[in-house]
Amino acid sequence: MLRRKARRGQEDDHGDPLDAAQERRVRAVLALGGVPQTDLPDGVQQVRLRLLERAAKGYEAPRDVSAWAAVVASNLAMDWHRAKKRQERIGERLASLRQLEHPSGEDTSVLSLAVAQGLDELPDSQRQVLVLRFYADLPVRSIAHELGIPEGTVKSRLHTAVRALRARLHEDEVV
C-alpha cells in the first residue's frame, strides 16, 4: 500500500508517508548512530522528505520502504557525525533510547553505557552495518543492497565490529 502511495506521490490520511513502526525504526537507527534526542525529529523529517522526493521525481518506490528508511537514517547519522564532529554526549544518546514504560535497572544502564561507548569508538562504516544489522534488524543481503557494497564486505565489517565491541566490553569488565 505504501508503495502505491509513494508511486503516486500521495500520503496517508495523517499526511505521513512513514507508518508508526517505520518511524520508530528510523528514530532508533538515528539514536544508535549518535544523533542526540533533540535532533531526532529533524532526522525523521529528512527521511520522510527523501521518500516524498523519490515519489515526486517518479522513481519506483523502494522495494522495502522500512529497510530503505533505515539505511537513509543510518546515512543521516553518519552525516551528522561528520558535521558535528561527535560533540554529543553519550548520556543524550541513552536518554533517547529509554522508554518510560520500561525503566532500566543499574546493570542494564551500565551495559547500555558500555555498548554506547563501544559503538562510539567504532569506525563509521563498522558502526553503520552493526546498527543496521542488530538494531534495525536488517538482513545482510538488504544492508549490502542498500549500501551498494558486496555481502562479504558487510559480513567482514560486522565480524570486525562485533569482535571490537566484545573486546571493549570484556576490557571494561562489563560482561
Tab-separated table of C-alpha atoms in Angstrom:
chain	number	residue	atom	x	y	z
A	1	MET	CA	0.000	0.000	0.000
A	2	LEU	CA	2.821	2.438	0.866
A	3	ARG	CA	4.443	1.624	-2.461
A	4	ARG	CA	1.311	2.679	-4.295
A	5	LYS	CA	1.127	5.879	-2.268
A	6	ALA	CA	4.794	6.636	-2.846
A	7	ARG	CA	4.468	5.886	-6.573
A	8	ARG	CA	1.540	8.251	-6.870
A	9	GLY	CA	3.179	10.800	-4.582
A	10	GLN	CA	0.285	10.647	-2.145
A	11	GLU	CA	0.341	10.451	1.608
A	12	ASP	CA	-1.928	8.646	4.012
A	13	ASP	CA	-4.776	10.321	5.913
A	14	HIS	CA	-2.331	11.589	8.555
A	15	GLY	CA	-0.052	13.202	5.965
A	16	ASP	CA	2.768	10.802	6.793
A	17	PRO	CA	4.491	8.539	4.244
A	18	LEU	CA	6.047	6.506	7.101
A	19	ASP	CA	3.926	4.331	9.335
A	20	ALA	CA	4.472	4.288	13.119
A	21	ALA	CA	6.732	1.204	13.079
A	22	GLN	CA	8.906	2.676	10.335
A	23	GLU	CA	9.209	5.946	12.244
A	24	ARG	CA	10.261	4.094	15.422
A	25	ARG	CA	12.896	2.199	13.427
A	26	VAL	CA	14.193	5.437	11.877
A	27	ARG	CA	14.349	7.069	15.318
A	28	ALA	CA	16.215	4.064	16.760
A	29	VAL	CA	18.733	3.986	13.913
A	30	LEU	CA	19.354	7.721	14.253
A	31	ALA	CA	19.732	7.477	18.026
A	32	LEU	CA	22.045	4.479	17.858
A	33	GLY	CA	24.020	6.278	15.184
A	34	GLY	CA	24.758	9.039	17.671
A	35	VAL	CA	22.175	11.690	16.825
A	36	PRO	CA	21.005	13.474	20.018
A	37	GLN	CA	17.374	13.227	21.036
A	38	THR	CA	16.788	16.885	20.221
A	39	ASP	CA	17.768	16.278	16.576
A	40	LEU	CA	15.739	13.067	16.079
A	41	PRO	CA	12.584	14.815	14.778
A	42	ASP	CA	14.664	16.580	12.112
A	43	GLY	CA	16.232	13.275	11.081
A	44	VAL	CA	12.825	11.608	10.777
A	45	GLN	CA	11.622	14.541	8.676
A	46	GLN	CA	14.647	14.172	6.381
A	47	VAL	CA	13.763	10.512	5.773
A	48	ARG	CA	10.150	11.477	5.015
A	49	LEU	CA	11.312	14.214	2.674
A	50	ARG	CA	13.588	11.864	0.755
A	51	LEU	CA	10.779	9.340	0.357
A	52	LEU	CA	8.445	12.042	-0.946
A	53	GLU	CA	11.150	13.413	-3.262
A	54	ARG	CA	11.606	9.948	-4.775
A	55	ALA	CA	7.897	9.762	-5.484
A	56	ALA	CA	7.782	13.309	-6.859
A	57	LYS	CA	10.610	12.503	-9.275
A	58	GLY	CA	8.669	9.492	-10.498
A	59	TYR	CA	11.140	6.922	-9.171
A	60	GLU	CA	9.921	3.471	-8.292
A	61	ALA	CA	9.175	3.176	-4.590
A	62	PRO	CA	11.810	1.249	-2.625
A	63	ARG	CA	11.140	-2.478	-2.632
A	64	ASP	CA	11.317	-2.477	1.174
A	65	VAL	CA	10.436	1.000	2.449
A	66	SER	CA	11.356	0.097	6.014
A	67	ALA	CA	14.849	-1.124	5.042
A	68	TRP	CA	15.351	1.869	2.753
A	69	ALA	CA	14.326	4.261	5.529
A	70	ALA	CA	16.709	2.573	7.991
A	71	VAL	CA	19.626	2.935	5.573
A	72	VAL	CA	18.778	6.585	4.871
A	73	ALA	CA	18.606	7.175	8.626
A	74	SER	CA	21.973	5.478	9.067
A	75	ASN	CA	23.495	7.700	6.380
A	76	LEU	CA	21.977	10.781	8.029
A	77	ALA	CA	23.522	9.750	11.336
A	78	MET	CA	26.928	9.437	9.678
A	79	ASP	CA	26.460	12.879	8.113
A	80	TRP	CA	25.541	14.313	11.486
A	81	HIS	CA	28.742	12.904	12.979
A	82	ARG	CA	30.824	14.458	10.247
A	83	ALA	CA	29.123	17.850	10.614
A	84	LYS	CA	29.071	17.975	14.421
A	85	LYS	CA	32.399	16.157	14.949
A	86	ARG	CA	30.834	13.927	17.552
A	87	GLN	CA	30.120	16.659	20.088
A	88	GLU	CA	27.064	14.939	21.536
A	89	ARG	CA	27.358	13.225	24.840
A	90	ILE	CA	26.642	9.545	25.437
A	91	GLY	CA	24.054	10.443	28.073
A	92	GLU	CA	21.859	12.120	25.442
A	93	ARG	CA	22.035	9.031	23.269
A	94	LEU	CA	20.990	6.755	26.108
A	95	ALA	CA	18.188	9.092	27.161
A	96	SER	CA	16.767	8.996	23.622
A	97	LEU	CA	16.559	5.211	23.748
A	98	ARG	CA	14.832	4.864	27.131
A	99	GLN	CA	11.122	4.336	27.202
A	100	LEU	CA	9.067	5.457	30.179
A	101	GLU	CA	7.197	2.180	30.440
A	102	HIS	CA	10.453	0.160	30.547
A	103	PRO	CA	12.655	1.601	33.281
A	104	SER	CA	16.071	0.004	33.259
A	105	GLY	CA	17.976	-1.285	36.260
A	106	GLU	CA	21.512	-0.360	37.228
A	107	ASP	CA	23.042	-3.374	35.414
A	108	THR	CA	21.173	-2.536	32.218
A	109	SER	CA	22.301	1.084	32.443
A	110	VAL	CA	25.941	0.086	32.868
A	111	LEU	CA	25.729	-2.296	29.923
A	112	SER	CA	23.920	0.303	27.782
A	113	LEU	CA	26.554	2.898	28.575
A	114	ALA	CA	29.378	0.480	27.767
A	115	VAL	CA	27.763	-0.545	24.472
A	116	ALA	CA	27.168	3.115	23.546
A	117	GLN	CA	30.814	3.934	24.288
A	118	GLY	CA	31.919	0.914	22.269
A	119	LEU	CA	29.731	1.961	19.331
A	120	ASP	CA	31.171	5.472	19.528
A	121	GLU	CA	34.697	4.093	19.174
A	122	LEU	CA	33.942	2.033	16.051
A	123	PRO	CA	34.772	3.413	12.608
A	124	ASP	CA	31.696	4.859	10.856
A	125	SER	CA	31.452	2.029	8.322
A	126	GLN	CA	31.517	-0.649	11.039
A	127	ARG	CA	29.059	1.199	13.286
A	128	GLN	CA	26.696	1.650	10.345
A	129	VAL	CA	26.479	-2.052	9.444
A	130	LEU	CA	26.293	-3.090	13.108
A	131	VAL	CA	23.377	-0.737	13.795
A	132	LEU	CA	21.576	-1.746	10.598
A	133	ARG	CA	22.030	-5.457	11.305
A	134	PHE	CA	21.370	-5.711	15.028
A	135	TYR	CA	19.282	-2.655	15.887
A	136	ALA	CA	17.328	-2.127	12.667
A	137	ASP	CA	17.212	-5.935	12.226
A	138	LEU	CA	18.046	-5.850	8.514
A	139	PRO	CA	19.440	-8.989	6.871
A	140	VAL	CA	22.956	-8.869	5.439
A	141	ARG	CA	21.603	-9.021	1.898
A	142	SER	CA	19.425	-5.925	2.417
A	143	ILE	CA	22.267	-3.997	4.018
A	144	ALA	CA	24.574	-4.856	1.124
A	145	HIS	CA	21.940	-3.910	-1.448
A	146	GLU	CA	21.021	-0.608	0.211
A	147	LEU	CA	24.646	0.445	0.812
A	148	GLY	CA	25.792	-0.752	-2.617
A	149	ILE	CA	28.542	-2.993	-1.244
A	150	PRO	CA	29.120	-6.765	-1.501
A	151	GLU	CA	27.578	-9.052	1.129
A	152	GLY	CA	31.081	-10.235	2.021
A	153	THR	CA	32.064	-6.670	2.897
A	154	VAL	CA	29.025	-6.354	5.162
A	155	LYS	CA	29.904	-9.653	6.861
A	156	SER	CA	33.526	-8.631	7.278
A	157	ARG	CA	32.609	-5.270	8.790
A	158	LEU	CA	30.102	-6.942	11.102
A	159	HIS	CA	32.647	-9.513	12.242
A	160	THR	CA	35.278	-6.864	12.930
A	161	ALA	CA	32.803	-4.580	14.710
A	162	VAL	CA	31.386	-7.349	16.915
A	163	ARG	CA	34.881	-8.533	17.813
A	164	ALA	CA	35.961	-4.981	18.741
A	165	LEU	CA	32.790	-4.349	20.754
A	166	ARG	CA	33.127	-7.677	22.565
A	167	ALA	CA	36.774	-6.909	23.411
A	168	ARG	CA	35.753	-3.491	24.725
A	169	LEU	CA	33.055	-4.978	26.968
A	170	HIS	CA	35.470	-7.601	28.333
A	171	GLU	CA	38.151	-4.957	28.845
A	172	ASP	CA	35.734	-2.825	30.847
A	173	GLU	CA	34.633	-5.985	32.724
A	174	VAL	CA	31.011	-5.394	31.811
A	175	VAL	CA	30.456	-8.917	30.507
